[in-house]
mmCIF file of C-alpha atoms in Angstrom:
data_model
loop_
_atom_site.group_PDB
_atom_site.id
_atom_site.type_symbol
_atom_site.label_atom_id
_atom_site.label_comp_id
_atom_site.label_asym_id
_atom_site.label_seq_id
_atom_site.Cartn_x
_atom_site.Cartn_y
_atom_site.Cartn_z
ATOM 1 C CA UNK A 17 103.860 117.439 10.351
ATOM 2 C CA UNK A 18 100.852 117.615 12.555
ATOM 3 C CA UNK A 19 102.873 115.076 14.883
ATOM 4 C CA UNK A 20 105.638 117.077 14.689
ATOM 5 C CA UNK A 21 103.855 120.274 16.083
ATOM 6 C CA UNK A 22 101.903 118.315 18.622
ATOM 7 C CA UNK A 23 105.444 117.070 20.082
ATOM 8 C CA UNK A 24 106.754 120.773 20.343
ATOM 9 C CA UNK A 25 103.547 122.049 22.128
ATOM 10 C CA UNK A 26 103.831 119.437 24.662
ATOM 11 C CA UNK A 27 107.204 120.185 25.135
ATOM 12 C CA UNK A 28 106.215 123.449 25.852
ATOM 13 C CA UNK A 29 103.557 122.744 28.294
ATOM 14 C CA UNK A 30 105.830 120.604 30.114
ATOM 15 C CA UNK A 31 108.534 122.659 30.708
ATOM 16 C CA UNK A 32 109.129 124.348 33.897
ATOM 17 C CA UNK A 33 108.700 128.017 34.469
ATOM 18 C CA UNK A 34 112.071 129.945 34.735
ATOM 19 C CA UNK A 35 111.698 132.309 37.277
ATOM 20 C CA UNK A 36 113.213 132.999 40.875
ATOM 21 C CA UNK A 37 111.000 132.068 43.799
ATOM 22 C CA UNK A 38 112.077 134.002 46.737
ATOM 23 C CA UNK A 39 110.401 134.640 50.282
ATOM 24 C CA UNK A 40 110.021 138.198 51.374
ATOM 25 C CA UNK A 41 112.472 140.156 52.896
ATOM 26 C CA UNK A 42 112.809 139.366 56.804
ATOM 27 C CA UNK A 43 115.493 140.602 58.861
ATOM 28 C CA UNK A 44 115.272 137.958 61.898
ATOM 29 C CA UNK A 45 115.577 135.266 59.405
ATOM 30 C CA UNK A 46 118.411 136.457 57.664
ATOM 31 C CA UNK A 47 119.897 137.652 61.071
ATOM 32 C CA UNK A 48 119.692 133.370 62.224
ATOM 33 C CA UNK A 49 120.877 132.440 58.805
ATOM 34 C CA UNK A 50 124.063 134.583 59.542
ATOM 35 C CA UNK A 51 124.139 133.054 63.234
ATOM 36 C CA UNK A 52 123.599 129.197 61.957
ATOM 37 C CA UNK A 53 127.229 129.538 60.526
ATOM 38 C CA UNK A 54 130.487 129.731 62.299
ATOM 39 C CA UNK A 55 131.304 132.749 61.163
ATOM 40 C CA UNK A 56 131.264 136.180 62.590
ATOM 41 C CA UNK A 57 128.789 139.125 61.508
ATOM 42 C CA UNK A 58 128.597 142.825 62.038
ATOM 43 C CA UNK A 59 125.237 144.580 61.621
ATOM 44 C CA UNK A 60 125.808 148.261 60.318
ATOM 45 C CA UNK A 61 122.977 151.202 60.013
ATOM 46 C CA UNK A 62 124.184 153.955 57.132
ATOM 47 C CA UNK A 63 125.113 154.960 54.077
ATOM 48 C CA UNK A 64 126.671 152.759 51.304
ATOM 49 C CA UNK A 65 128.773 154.050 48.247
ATOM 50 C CA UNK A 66 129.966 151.695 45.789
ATOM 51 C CA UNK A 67 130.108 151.785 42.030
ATOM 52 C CA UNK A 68 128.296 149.441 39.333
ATOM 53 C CA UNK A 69 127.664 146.292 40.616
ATOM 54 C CA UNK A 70 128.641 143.539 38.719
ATOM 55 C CA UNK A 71 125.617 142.195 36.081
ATOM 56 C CA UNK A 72 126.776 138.644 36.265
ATOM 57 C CA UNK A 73 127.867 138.217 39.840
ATOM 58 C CA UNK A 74 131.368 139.294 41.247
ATOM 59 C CA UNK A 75 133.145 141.323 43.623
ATOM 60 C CA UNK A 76 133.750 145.319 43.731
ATOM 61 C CA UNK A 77 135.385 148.007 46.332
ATOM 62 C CA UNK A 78 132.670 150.111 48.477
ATOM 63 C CA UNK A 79 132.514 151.522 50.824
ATOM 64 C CA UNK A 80 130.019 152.119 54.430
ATOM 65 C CA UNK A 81 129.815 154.303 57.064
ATOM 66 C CA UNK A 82 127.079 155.131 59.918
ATOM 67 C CA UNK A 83 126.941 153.429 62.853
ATOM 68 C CA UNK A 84 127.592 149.656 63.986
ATOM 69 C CA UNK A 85 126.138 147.537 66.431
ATOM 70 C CA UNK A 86 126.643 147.744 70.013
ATOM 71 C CA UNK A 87 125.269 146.980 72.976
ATOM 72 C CA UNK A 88 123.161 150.102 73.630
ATOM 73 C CA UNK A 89 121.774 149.436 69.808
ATOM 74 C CA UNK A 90 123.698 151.476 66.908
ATOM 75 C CA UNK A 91 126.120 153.607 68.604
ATOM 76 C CA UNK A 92 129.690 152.649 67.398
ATOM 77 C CA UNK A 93 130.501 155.202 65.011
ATOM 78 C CA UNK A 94 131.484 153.084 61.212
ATOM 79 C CA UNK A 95 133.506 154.322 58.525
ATOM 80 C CA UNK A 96 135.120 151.530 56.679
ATOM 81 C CA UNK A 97 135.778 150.163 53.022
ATOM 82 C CA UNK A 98 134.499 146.830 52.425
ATOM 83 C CA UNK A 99 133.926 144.288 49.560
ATOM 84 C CA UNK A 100 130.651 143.759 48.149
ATOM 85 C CA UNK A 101 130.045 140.526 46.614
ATOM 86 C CA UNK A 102 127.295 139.378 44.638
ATOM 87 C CA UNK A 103 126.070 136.319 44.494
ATOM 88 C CA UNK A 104 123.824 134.741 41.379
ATOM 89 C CA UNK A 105 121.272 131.977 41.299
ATOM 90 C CA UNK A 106 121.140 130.969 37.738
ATOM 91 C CA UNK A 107 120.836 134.022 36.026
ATOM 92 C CA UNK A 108 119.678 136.146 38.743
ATOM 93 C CA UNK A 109 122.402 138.220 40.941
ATOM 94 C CA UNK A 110 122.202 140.623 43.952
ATOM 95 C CA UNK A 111 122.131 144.186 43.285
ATOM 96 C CA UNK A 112 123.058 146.740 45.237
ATOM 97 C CA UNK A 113 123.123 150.373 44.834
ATOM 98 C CA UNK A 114 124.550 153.364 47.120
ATOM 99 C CA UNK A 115 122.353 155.032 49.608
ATOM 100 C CA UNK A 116 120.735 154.614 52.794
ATOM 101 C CA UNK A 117 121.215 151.201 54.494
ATOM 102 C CA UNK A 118 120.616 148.591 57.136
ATOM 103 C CA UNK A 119 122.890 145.522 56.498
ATOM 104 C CA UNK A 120 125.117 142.461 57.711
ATOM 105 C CA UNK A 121 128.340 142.403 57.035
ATOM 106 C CA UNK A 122 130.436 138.813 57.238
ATOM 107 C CA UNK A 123 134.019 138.991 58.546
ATOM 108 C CA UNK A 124 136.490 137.546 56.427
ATOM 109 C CA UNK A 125 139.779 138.078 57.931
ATOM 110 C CA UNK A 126 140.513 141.925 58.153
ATOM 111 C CA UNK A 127 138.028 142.804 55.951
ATOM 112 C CA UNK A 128 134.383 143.347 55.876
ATOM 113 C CA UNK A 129 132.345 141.371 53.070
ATOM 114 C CA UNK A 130 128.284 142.970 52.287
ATOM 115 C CA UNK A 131 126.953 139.698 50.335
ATOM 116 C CA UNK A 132 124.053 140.340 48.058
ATOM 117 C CA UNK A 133 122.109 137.943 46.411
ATOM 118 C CA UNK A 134 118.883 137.791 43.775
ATOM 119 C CA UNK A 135 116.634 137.260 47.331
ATOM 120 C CA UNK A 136 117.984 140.551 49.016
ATOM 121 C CA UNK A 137 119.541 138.995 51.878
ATOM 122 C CA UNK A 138 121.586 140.490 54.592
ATOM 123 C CA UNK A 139 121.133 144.154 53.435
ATOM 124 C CA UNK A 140 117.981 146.675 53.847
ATOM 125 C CA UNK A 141 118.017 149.549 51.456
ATOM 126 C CA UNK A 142 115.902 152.903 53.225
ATOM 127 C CA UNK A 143 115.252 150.670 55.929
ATOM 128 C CA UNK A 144 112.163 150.886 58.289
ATOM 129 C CA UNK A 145 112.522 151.977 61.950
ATOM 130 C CA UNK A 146 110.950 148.831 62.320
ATOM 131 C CA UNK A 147 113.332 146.683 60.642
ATOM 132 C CA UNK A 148 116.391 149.147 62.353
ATOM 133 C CA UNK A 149 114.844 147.944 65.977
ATOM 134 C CA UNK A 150 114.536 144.407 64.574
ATOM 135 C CA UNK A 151 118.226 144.220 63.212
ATOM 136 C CA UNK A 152 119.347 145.276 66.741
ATOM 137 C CA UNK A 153 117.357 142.896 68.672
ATOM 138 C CA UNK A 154 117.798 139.913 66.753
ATOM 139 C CA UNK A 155 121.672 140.170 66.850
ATOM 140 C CA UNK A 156 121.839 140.549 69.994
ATOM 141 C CA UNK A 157 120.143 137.444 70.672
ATOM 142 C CA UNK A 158 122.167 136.063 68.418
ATOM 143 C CA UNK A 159 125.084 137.169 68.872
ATOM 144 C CA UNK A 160 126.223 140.036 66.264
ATOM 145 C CA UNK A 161 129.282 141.648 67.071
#
């Protein structure tokens, strides 16, 4: 019994912890993540609206509009419907909920794809001026479009 008892505390102890290490929130990183691959990205300054996001990962309609990147910073007027994806790690997925946003958005043929995952990657919700100015300048060193 005592044996018995001893075994299930150690096995206890030795276990790992179940949680979901992420780094903090940085838009240049996430901005040279995007860049790394081959495909194309669009960085967008508004407003999202989009319904319940899906608890255990999936895709749903939403829809953004604002202003898109440009070469004289956030200019292009935006107003498009797009597909919201989000990603999970284990049991941890991406959230997303509507309101004011700073984000990436992946191409994927003719439509626009805002992928969110458990880390908060590629979107900004009430973004910062800061983090605005920092969007713009790292995509255009990187090569946003």
């Amino acid at each position: 019994m005592i044996r018995t008892l001893l075994l299930a505390l150690m096995c206890c102890a030795a276990s790992p912890a179940l949680a979901l290490k992420c780094l903090s929130p940085d838009v240049a990183r996430d901005v040279r993540a995007a860049a790394e691959g081959e495909s194309s990205w669009l960085a967008v300054n508004g407003m999202l609206e989009t319904g319940p996001v899906p608890r255990h990962g999936g895709e749903v309609p939403a829809r953004i509009w604002g202003w898109a990147l440009g070469k004289e910073g956030f200019t292009r007027p935006f107003d498009s419907r797009i597909t919201l994806r989000s990603v999970c790690f284990g049991p941890w997925c991406g959230k997303a909920a509507s309101g004011k946003l700073a984000a990436l958005l992946k191409r994927e043929g003719d439509r626009y794809v805002l992928i969110t995952d458990p880390c908060g990657a590629n979107l900004w919700p009430e973004p910062r001026k800061r983090q605005i100015e920092t969007l713009r300048r790292a995509c255009l060193k990187a090569g946003c479009n």
